[in-house]
Coordinates of C-alpha atoms in Angstrom, one line a residue:
M1 CA -22.7 78.5 25.6
E2 CA -20.1 76.4 27.3
V3 CA -17.8 78.6 30.3
C4 CA -14.8 78.2 31.7
H5 CA -14.5 78.8 35.7
Q6 CA -11.4 78.9 37.6
H7 CA -11.2 77.4 41.4
F8 CA -8.2 77.6 43.4
G9 CA -6.3 78.0 40.3
M10 CA -7.2 75.0 38.8
K11 CA -9.9 74.6 35.5
V12 CA -12.9 73.1 35.8
I13 CA -14.3 70.9 32.6
P14 CA -17.8 71.6 31.9
V15 CA -20.3 68.2 32.1
K16 CA -20.5 67.7 28.6
W17 CA -16.5 67.5 28.0
S18 CA -16.7 65.0 30.9
L19 CA -18.8 62.8 28.7
K20 CA -16.5 62.9 25.4
S21 CA -14.1 61.3 27.8
R22 CA -15.3 58.7 29.6
Q23 CA -17.0 58.1 25.7
F24 CA -12.8 57.9 24.6
K25 CA -11.7 55.7 26.9
L26 CA -14.5 52.9 26.5
L27 CA -13.8 53.3 22.6
R28 CA -9.8 52.8 23.5
L29 CA -10.7 49.7 25.7
V30 CA -12.5 48.2 23.2
Y31 CA -9.7 49.0 20.6
Y32 CA -7.4 47.3 22.5
L33 CA -9.5 44.4 23.4
F34 CA -10.2 43.7 19.5
F35 CA -6.3 44.0 18.9
F36 CA -5.9 41.1 21.6
I37 CA -8.7 39.1 20.4
L38 CA -6.8 39.5 16.5
F39 CA -3.7 38.5 18.0
L40 CA -5.1 34.7 19.8
F41 CA -6.7 34.2 16.8
F42 CA -3.7 34.6 14.4
T43 CA -1.2 32.8 17.1
F44 CA -4.2 29.4 17.8
H45 CA -4.0 29.8 13.6
L46 CA -0.2 30.3 12.3
I47 CA 1.1 28.0 14.5
P48 CA 1.9 25.3 12.2
Q49 CA 0.2 21.7 12.8
T50 CA 1.6 18.1 13.0
P51 CA 0.5 16.2 10.2
E52 CA -1.0 13.7 13.2
E53 CA -2.7 17.0 14.7
Q54 CA -3.9 18.0 10.9
G55 CA -5.7 13.8 10.4
E56 CA -4.1 14.0 7.0
R57 CA -0.6 13.6 5.5
T58 CA 0.7 17.0 3.8
P59 CA 3.6 17.7 1.5
L60 CA 6.7 18.3 3.2
S61 CA 8.5 21.5 2.8
S62 CA 12.3 20.4 1.3
S63 CA 13.7 23.0 3.6
Q64 CA 13.8 20.2 6.0
G65 CA 15.3 16.8 6.9
S66 CA 19.2 15.5 6.7
S67 CA 21.4 15.7 3.8
K68 CA 23.9 13.3 5.1
G69 CA 23.4 9.2 4.1
E70 CA 22.0 7.4 1.5
K71 CA 18.5 9.1 -0.4
Y72 CA 15.5 7.3 -1.8
L73 CA 12.2 7.6 -3.9
S74 CA 9.1 5.5 -4.3
W75 CA 6.0 5.2 -5.3
F76 CA 2.4 4.3 -5.3
P77 CA 1.2 1.6 -8.3
H78 CA -1.8 1.7 -10.0
S79 CA -3.8 0.9 -13.5
D80 CA -2.8 -1.9 -15.2
F81 CA 0.6 -3.1 -16.9
P82 CA 1.8 -0.4 -19.1
E83 CA 0.9 2.3 -17.1
Q84 CA 2.8 0.5 -13.8
Q85 CA 5.6 0.2 -16.3
E86 CA 5.6 3.9 -17.3
S87 CA 6.1 4.7 -13.5
F88 CA 8.9 2.4 -13.1
R89 CA 9.7 4.5 -16.3
N90 CA 9.4 8.1 -15.0
A91 CA 11.3 7.2 -11.6
I92 CA 14.6 5.9 -13.1
R93 CA 14.5 9.2 -14.8
L94 CA 14.0 10.1 -11.4
A95 CA 16.8 8.3 -9.7
I96 CA 19.4 9.6 -12.4
D97 CA 19.0 13.2 -12.0
T98 CA 18.8 13.0 -8.4
G99 CA 21.3 10.9 -7.3
R100 CA 18.6 8.6 -5.2
T101 CA 18.3 5.2 -4.7
I102 CA 14.6 3.4 -6.3
I103 CA 12.2 1.7 -3.9
A104 CA 10.2 -0.2 -6.5
P105 CA 7.1 -1.3 -5.4
M106 CA 6.2 -4.8 -6.6
L107 CA 4.0 -5.0 -9.7
R108 CA 0.1 -5.9 -9.7
I109 CA -1.0 -8.5 -11.7
H110 CA -5.1 -8.3 -12.4
R111 CA -7.8 -6.2 -10.9
S112 CA -5.9 -3.0 -11.0
Y113 CA -7.6 0.1 -10.3
P114 CA -7.5 3.5 -11.5
W115 CA -5.1 6.4 -10.6
M116 CA -6.4 8.6 -7.6
P117 CA -5.4 11.3 -5.7
F118 CA -2.5 10.5 -2.9
E119 CA -4.3 10.0 0.1
A120 CA -6.9 7.4 -1.8
L121 CA -3.9 5.3 -3.3
A122 CA -2.1 5.4 -0.5
K123 CA -4.7 3.7 1.1
R124 CA -5.6 1.1 -1.0
Y125 CA -1.7 0.3 -1.5
E126 CA -1.5 -0.5 2.3
A127 CA -4.9 -2.5 2.0
Q128 CA -3.5 -5.4 -0.7
E129 CA -0.9 -6.9 1.9
K130 CA -2.3 -10.6 2.0
T131 CA -0.8 -11.7 4.5
I132 CA -3.3 -9.3 6.6
L133 CA -5.8 -9.9 4.0
K134 CA -6.5 -14.0 4.4
D135 CA -5.7 -13.4 7.9
L136 CA -9.3 -11.1 7.8
C137 CA -10.8 -13.4 5.8
D138 CA -10.7 -16.4 7.5
N139 CA -11.6 -15.1 10.5
H140 CA -14.5 -13.2 8.6
E141 CA -13.7 -9.6 10.3
D142 CA -15.0 -6.7 9.0
D143 CA -12.4 -4.3 8.1
W144 CA -11.4 -0.9 6.1
R145 CA -8.6 -3.3 4.1
V146 CA -11.6 -6.1 2.9
Q147 CA -13.3 -3.2 2.1
L148 CA -11.3 -1.8 -0.5
E149 CA -10.1 -5.7 -1.4
P150 CA -13.2 -8.3 -0.7
C151 CA -12.2 -12.0 0.3
E152 CA -14.7 -13.0 -2.8
T153 CA -11.6 -11.6 -5.4
L154 CA -8.8 -12.0 -3.5
N155 CA -7.5 -15.4 -5.3
D156 CA -8.5 -12.8 -8.8
W157 CA -5.4 -10.9 -8.3
F158 CA -1.3 -11.0 -7.1
E159 CA 2.2 -9.6 -6.7
V160 CA 5.2 -9.8 -8.3
P161 CA 8.5 -8.6 -8.2
W162 CA 9.4 -6.7 -11.3
S163 CA 13.3 -8.5 -11.1
S164 CA 11.2 -11.6 -12.0
I165 CA 9.2 -10.2 -15.3
M166 CA 11.4 -7.1 -16.5
N167 CA 15.4 -7.2 -17.0
L168 CA 16.3 -4.3 -14.2
E169 CA 20.2 -5.8 -13.9
A170 CA 21.0 -4.2 -17.4
V171 CA 19.5 -0.5 -16.4
K172 CA 21.1 -1.3 -12.6
R173 CA 24.2 -2.2 -14.8
D174 CA 24.2 0.6 -17.6
F175 CA 22.7 3.6 -15.9
G176 CA 24.3 3.4 -12.6
V177 CA 20.3 3.3 -10.9
K178 CA 20.6 1.8 -7.5
I179 CA 17.1 -0.1 -7.5
I180 CA 15.5 -2.3 -4.0
E181 CA 12.1 -3.9 -4.9
R182 CA 9.6 -4.0 -1.8
T183 CA 9.1 -7.5 -1.9
H184 CA 8.0 -7.7 1.9
G185 CA 5.4 -5.3 3.4
H186 CA 3.2 -2.5 2.1
G187 CA 5.1 -0.3 4.4
W188 CA 6.2 3.5 3.2
G189 CA 7.0 6.9 4.5
I190 CA 8.3 6.2 7.9
H191 CA 6.9 2.5 8.1
E192 CA 9.3 2.1 4.6
S193 CA 9.4 -2.1 4.8
A194 CA 12.4 -2.5 2.4
L195 CA 14.2 -0.3 4.6
S196 CA 15.8 -1.8 8.4
E197 CA 16.9 1.8 9.7
P198 CA 14.2 4.2 11.7
I199 CA 12.7 6.4 9.6
A200 CA 11.6 10.1 11.3
P201 CA 8.8 12.2 10.3
D202 CA 11.0 14.9 9.1
D203 CA 13.0 12.3 6.5
V204 CA 9.8 11.6 4.3
A205 CA 8.7 14.1 1.5
V206 CA 5.5 13.3 0.4
I207 CA 5.5 15.1 -3.8
D208 CA 2.4 14.5 -6.1
V209 CA 1.7 17.3 -8.4
M210 CA -1.4 16.0 -9.4
S211 CA -2.9 15.8 -6.0
F212 CA -1.3 18.8 -4.1
P213 CA -1.8 22.4 -5.7
E214 CA 1.3 23.4 -3.1
N215 CA 3.5 20.8 -5.1
G216 CA 4.0 22.2 -8.4
T217 CA 3.0 24.5 -11.1
D218 CA 0.0 24.9 -12.9
W219 CA 1.4 23.9 -17.1
E220 CA -1.9 26.0 -18.6
H221 CA -0.9 29.2 -15.7
A222 CA 2.5 28.9 -15.0
D223 CA 2.9 32.3 -13.4
I224 CA 0.7 31.4 -11.4
E225 CA 3.3 29.7 -8.7
K226 CA 5.7 32.9 -9.0
D227 CA 3.2 35.2 -8.2
L228 CA 2.2 34.0 -4.9
M229 CA 5.5 33.4 -4.3
N230 CA 5.7 37.2 -4.2
K231 CA 2.8 38.0 -2.1
P232 CA 3.4 38.6 1.4
S233 CA 3.1 35.4 3.7
M234 CA -0.4 37.6 5.3
Y235 CA -1.7 37.1 1.9
Q236 CA -1.3 33.4 1.6
W237 CA -2.6 33.3 4.9
I238 CA -6.0 35.4 4.1
Q239 CA -5.8 33.6 0.8
T240 CA -6.2 30.0 2.8
H241 CA -8.4 31.1 5.2
F242 CA -11.1 33.5 3.7
L243 CA -10.8 32.6 0.0
P244 CA -13.0 30.7 -1.5
Q245 CA -11.4 27.1 -1.5
N246 CA -12.3 23.9 -4.0
Q247 CA -13.3 21.3 -1.2
D248 CA -14.5 19.2 -4.0
P249 CA -12.8 15.6 -3.5
L250 CA -10.2 14.9 -7.7
T251 CA -12.1 12.9 -9.9
Q252 CA -9.0 14.1 -12.2
P253 CA -5.0 14.8 -12.0
L254 CA -4.0 18.3 -11.9
K255 CA -2.3 19.8 -14.3
N256 CA 0.8 20.5 -12.8
V257 CA 4.7 20.2 -12.9
F258 CA 7.4 20.0 -10.6
A259 CA 10.2 21.9 -11.7
E260 CA 13.5 19.4 -11.9
D261 CA 16.0 22.2 -9.8
R262 CA 12.9 22.0 -6.7
L263 CA 13.4 18.3 -6.6
K264 CA 17.0 17.9 -6.5
N265 CA 16.7 20.8 -3.8
I266 CA 14.7 17.9 -1.3
T267 CA 17.2 17.1 1.1
Q268 CA 14.5 14.5 3.1
K269 CA 15.9 11.0 3.3
I270 CA 12.6 9.4 1.4
I271 CA 11.0 10.7 -1.3
Q272 CA 7.0 9.2 -1.4
F273 CA 5.3 10.1 -4.4
G274 CA 2.0 9.7 -5.7
G275 CA 1.2 8.4 -9.4
L276 CA 4.1 8.6 -11.5
N277 CA 2.6 7.6 -14.4
S278 CA 3.1 11.0 -15.9
A279 CA 6.4 12.5 -17.6
A280 CA 4.9 15.3 -17.7
R281 CA 4.5 16.0 -14.6
Y282 CA 8.3 15.3 -13.8
P283 CA 10.5 17.0 -16.2
T284 CA 14.7 16.1 -15.5
T285 CA 17.5 18.2 -16.5
V286 CA 18.7 17.6 -20.6
T287 CA 22.1 15.5 -19.9
D288 CA 23.4 13.5 -22.3
K289 CA 23.4 10.4 -20.0
Q290 CA 19.5 11.1 -19.4
Q291 CA 19.5 11.3 -23.9
E292 CA 20.7 8.0 -23.8
L293 CA 18.5 6.9 -20.9
R294 CA 15.5 7.9 -23.1
K295 CA 16.6 6.0 -25.9
A296 CA 17.4 2.8 -24.3
L297 CA 14.3 2.6 -22.9
M298 CA 12.6 3.0 -26.0
K299 CA 14.6 0.2 -27.6
T300 CA 16.6 -1.8 -25.3
H301 CA 16.6 -1.5 -21.8
F302 CA 13.1 -2.5 -19.8
V303 CA 10.5 -2.8 -23.0
V304 CA 10.2 -6.6 -23.1
P305 CA 8.8 -8.6 -20.0
D306 CA 10.0 -11.8 -21.2
R307 CA 12.0 -12.7 -17.5
M308 CA 9.9 -15.3 -16.4
K309 CA 10.9 -18.5 -17.7
A310 CA 7.4 -20.2 -17.8
L311 CA 6.0 -17.5 -19.8
K312 CA 8.4 -16.8 -22.1
Q313 CA 8.5 -20.7 -22.9
Q314 CA 4.7 -20.7 -23.4
S315 CA 5.0 -17.7 -26.0
T316 CA 7.7 -18.8 -27.9
E317 CA 5.7 -21.9 -28.2
I318 CA 2.8 -20.2 -29.8
V319 CA 5.1 -17.4 -31.8
N320 CA 6.5 -20.2 -33.4
V321 CA 3.1 -22.3 -34.2
L322 CA 2.9 -19.0 -36.0
G323 CA 5.6 -18.9 -38.7
G324 CA 8.4 -17.3 -35.8
R325 CA 9.1 -14.2 -34.3
F326 CA 8.3 -11.2 -37.1
Q327 CA 6.2 -13.5 -39.7
Y328 CA 2.9 -12.6 -38.6
S329 CA 1.2 -9.4 -37.2
T330 CA -1.3 -8.5 -34.2
L331 CA -5.0 -6.9 -34.1
I332 CA -5.9 -6.6 -30.3
F333 CA -9.7 -4.7 -30.1
N334 CA -11.4 -3.5 -27.2
L335 CA -14.8 -4.7 -27.8
S336 CA -16.4 -3.1 -25.5
S337 CA -14.9 0.3 -26.2
L338 CA -15.2 0.2 -29.4
V339 CA -18.9 0.3 -29.0
T340 CA -18.7 2.8 -26.7
L341 CA -17.1 5.3 -29.6
D342 CA -20.3 3.9 -32.1
A343 CA -22.6 7.2 -32.1
R344 CA -25.3 5.2 -32.3
A345 CA -24.3 2.7 -29.3
K346 CA -23.8 6.1 -27.2
A347 CA -27.3 7.3 -28.3
M348 CA -29.0 4.2 -27.1
E349 CA -26.8 3.6 -24.2
I350 CA -25.2 0.3 -25.3
T351 CA -21.9 -0.9 -23.9
S352 CA -21.9 -4.5 -25.2
M353 CA -20.9 -6.0 -28.9
D354 CA -24.1 -8.1 -28.1
D355 CA -26.3 -5.8 -27.5
L356 CA -25.9 -4.0 -31.2
E357 CA -28.5 -5.2 -33.4
E358 CA -26.9 -7.5 -36.4
K359 CA -27.1 -5.2 -39.2
A360 CA -25.6 -2.4 -36.8
R361 CA -22.6 -5.0 -35.7
T362 CA -21.5 -5.5 -39.4
E363 CA -21.7 -2.3 -40.6
L364 CA -19.2 -1.3 -37.3
M365 CA -17.3 -3.7 -38.5
E366 CA -16.9 -2.7 -42.0
A367 CA -15.9 0.3 -41.0
L368 CA -13.2 -1.1 -38.6
V369 CA -11.7 -3.2 -41.8
L370 CA -11.4 0.2 -44.0
E371 CA -9.8 1.4 -40.8
I372 CA -7.7 -1.2 -40.8
F373 CA -6.7 -0.7 -44.2
G374 CA -5.7 2.6 -43.7
D375 CA -3.8 1.9 -40.8
I376 CA -1.6 -1.3 -41.1
P377 CA 1.6 -1.0 -42.7
I378 CA 1.4 -0.4 -46.7
N379 CA 3.0 -3.6 -48.3
Q380 CA 0.4 -5.6 -46.1
A381 CA -2.6 -3.9 -46.9
V382 CA -1.9 -4.1 -50.7
S383 CA -1.0 -8.0 -50.7
A384 CA -4.3 -8.4 -48.8
A385 CA -6.5 -7.3 -51.6
M386 CA -4.5 -9.0 -54.4
P387 CA -6.2 -12.2 -55.4
I388 CA -4.6 -15.4 -53.7
Q389 CA -2.1 -16.8 -56.1
P390 CA -2.0 -20.0 -56.6
S391 CA -1.2 -22.0 -53.4
K392 CA -2.4 -24.5 -51.0
L393 CA -4.1 -21.7 -49.6
A394 CA -6.0 -20.6 -52.9
T395 CA -7.7 -24.0 -53.1
L396 CA -8.7 -24.1 -49.2
L397 CA -10.3 -20.7 -49.4
K398 CA -11.7 -21.4 -52.9
T399 CA -13.3 -25.0 -51.6
N400 CA -14.6 -23.2 -48.1
A401 CA -12.5 -26.1 -46.6
T402 CA -11.7 -23.9 -43.8
E403 CA -13.0 -26.0 -40.7
D404 CA -10.1 -27.6 -40.1
R405 CA -7.9 -24.6 -38.5
R406 CA -4.8 -26.2 -38.3
T407 CA -4.4 -27.2 -41.4
L408 CA -5.2 -23.3 -42.8
L409 CA -2.9 -22.3 -40.1
D410 CA 0.0 -24.4 -41.7
A411 CA -0.8 -22.6 -45.5
C412 CA -1.5 -19.6 -44.2
V413 CA 2.4 -19.8 -42.9
D414 CA 3.2 -21.7 -46.0
Y415 CA 1.8 -19.1 -48.8
H416 CA 3.1 -16.1 -46.2
K417 CA 6.7 -17.6 -46.3
N418 CA 7.1 -19.4 -49.8
V419 CA 4.7 -17.4 -52.1
E420 CA 3.7 -14.0 -51.1
S421 CA 5.9 -12.5 -47.8
R422 CA 4.0 -9.8 -47.7
Y423 CA 0.6 -10.8 -46.8
P424 CA -0.4 -11.1 -43.3
V425 CA -1.0 -13.5 -41.0
Y426 CA -3.3 -12.0 -37.6
Y427 CA -3.3 -13.6 -34.3
L428 CA -6.0 -12.0 -32.5
I429 CA -6.7 -10.4 -29.1
N430 CA -9.6 -9.5 -27.7
E431 CA -10.8 -8.8 -23.9
M432 CA -13.9 -11.0 -24.4
N433 CA -11.3 -14.0 -25.9
L434 CA -14.0 -14.6 -28.9
A435 CA -13.1 -17.2 -31.1
P436 CA -13.2 -15.1 -35.2
E437 CA -14.7 -18.0 -36.6
T438 CA -17.1 -19.0 -34.1
R439 CA -19.0 -15.3 -34.2
L440 CA -19.0 -14.9 -38.2
D441 CA -22.0 -12.2 -36.9
I442 CA -19.0 -9.8 -35.6
F443 CA -15.8 -10.9 -37.5
G444 CA -17.6 -12.1 -40.8
P445 CA -16.3 -8.5 -42.8
L446 CA -12.9 -8.9 -41.2
L447 CA -12.3 -13.1 -41.9
D448 CA -13.4 -11.8 -45.2
M449 CA -10.4 -9.5 -46.2
F450 CA -8.5 -11.4 -43.4
P451 CA -8.9 -15.4 -44.0
C452 CA -5.6 -16.2 -42.1
M453 CA -6.3 -14.6 -38.6
F454 CA -6.3 -16.9 -35.5
S455 CA -6.8 -16.7 -31.6
R456 CA -6.1 -18.0 -28.5
S457 CA -9.4 -20.7 -28.6
D458 CA -6.9 -21.9 -31.8
M459 CA -3.8 -22.8 -29.3
V460 CA -5.5 -24.1 -26.6
R461 CA -7.8 -26.3 -29.0
W462 CA -4.3 -27.6 -30.2
G463 CA -2.7 -28.2 -27.1
I464 CA 0.2 -26.0 -28.2
Q465 CA -1.1 -23.0 -25.2
S466 CA -1.7 -25.2 -22.3
D467 CA -3.8 -24.8 -19.0
H468 CA -0.9 -25.0 -16.8
W469 CA 2.0 -24.0 -18.2
A470 CA 2.7 -22.0 -15.2
K471 CA 3.0 -24.6 -13.1
G472 CA 7.0 -24.7 -11.3
Q473 CA 7.7 -21.2 -11.7
P474 CA 8.9 -19.9 -7.8
E475 CA 6.8 -16.9 -7.9
L476 CA 4.1 -18.5 -8.7
Y477 CA 3.6 -20.7 -5.8
D478 CA 0.1 -20.0 -4.4
K479 CA -2.4 -23.0 -5.3
Q480 CA -5.5 -21.0 -5.1
I481 CA -5.0 -18.5 -8.0
N482 CA -4.9 -19.2 -11.9
Y483 CA -1.9 -17.7 -13.2
E484 CA -2.4 -18.8 -16.5
R485 CA -5.5 -16.8 -16.5
L486 CA -4.0 -13.6 -14.9
L487 CA -0.9 -13.5 -16.8
Q488 CA -3.0 -13.6 -20.1
P489 CA -2.3 -10.4 -20.3
L490 CA 1.6 -10.5 -20.5
L491 CA 1.6 -14.0 -22.5
D492 CA -0.2 -11.3 -25.3
I493 CA 2.1 -8.6 -25.0
L494 CA 4.6 -11.0 -25.7
I495 CA 3.5 -12.5 -28.8
A496 CA 2.3 -8.7 -29.7
G497 CA 5.6 -7.8 -29.1
K498 CA 7.8 -10.6 -31.4
G499 CA 5.2 -9.6 -34.3
Y500 CA 5.8 -7.8 -37.7
S501 CA 3.3 -5.1 -36.6
F502 CA 0.5 -4.4 -34.2
F503 CA -3.0 -2.5 -34.5
E504 CA -5.0 -1.8 -31.3
I505 CA -8.2 -0.1 -31.9
P506 CA -8.7 2.0 -29.8
T507 CA -5.5 1.9 -28.6
T508 CA -5.0 2.3 -25.1
P509 CA -1.5 2.6 -22.9
L510 CA -0.5 -0.6 -24.3
T511 CA 0.1 0.7 -28.2
R512 CA 2.8 2.9 -26.6
F513 CA 4.3 0.0 -24.4
L514 CA 4.4 -2.1 -27.8
N515 CA 6.0 0.5 -29.6
W516 CA 8.8 0.4 -28.1
S517 CA 9.7 -3.3 -28.6
P518 CA 12.0 -4.6 -31.0
K519 CA 11.1 -4.0 -34.7
P520 CA 12.1 -6.2 -37.8
N521 CA 15.0 -5.1 -39.8
K522 CA 12.6 -3.6 -42.9

């Protein structure tokens, strides 16, 4: 039993109570110390860092930057010509929607690289400055640039301004889009090569919904962003610092979209996109002008790569030999991809047509012929299935006198023009540059059904396609580069685009692009 004593009018606290008081003071000190440490921790972690302090480029807030003066947008190119052209198409849409001027990177021809996250794409773009690469290679210097663009392949690719390939003036004139081409240097953002004025860091907004989750909204879970906006900032901080985050590097683009109203509200002088080849990621406001632009970009504007005089001339010569515009059709075979689609080849990990047994090759091509019959225009399929009518072509095929390929072509063109206008004359394109008549083990079933089939090999043999047709073209000045070889895909596109129809198997983005080529009046 505890007793309180009175001593000179003062209350004396029992010993046990005194110990409790000291314990309370100690706990209070620990309590204060804990909150002081917590305060310091929050202070240092919540102060925003500059991109230099972070060690990487991060998407900037749209609330920063100046609202005065001309504004721009740009992107990083990647993949083959159809994907690069699609990126430019999307830039035109966004430029109209935001009132910005386009800064267009040049078109890269050959040895392209696929889509990558923003950081990797930016580095690849910076690395392809050939003036720097040539100095590094001449001096045998080891540098990150030559690791990305090896000296051994320096002459296997080049860049060219879009205006030398496609008609940009019609887009500028008819839709009021301002376009600046970045023809010197590969600087972007604060180091923009196409502008002479200084660019402050706060005047650049990095936008890439395929790389940065914070840029956009997941189109499969469209309410996630709205939910996060309703959360207090402390929740966002805790989510960033304590909840598990996916740190694995991206191998596929994020399924995000960037709302058009957010894009219009960005005030920075320059918007630097990453990859811009997906229209779905960057929707624009539905207006009459956008609708007109959409129709134009699918029919008349920016759809034919015919601005290079030498390239156009060479394609015209080949088209004329095939009977003229819309008088022939084109078959495009991606043989390597075709093999990988075959279940047996996939099971045996076969990736080349030559690795298949002859019987398997024949069966694969017979199946392909049936698929072609189901997809080509019905009038051509019916005509090809019917007996050849009496003609020079019928005589050649009956006597098996088809070794003279030029005589065969003349007979095919004559039959198509004067006997049966529906009968198909085909120009064959394949990535292996195989002549069909020299590989009957592959193309035999195809030639049996479509005997009027010709290829690049025929045009070269007859002297129609020369090995120096690009000589004298002002943009093609590097004597170390075989421009004729590197521009062959664009030449094929022009030839296919001037035909009556085309069929690509398996399909690639090239099919989408060729669908926009001017069509004959059927």
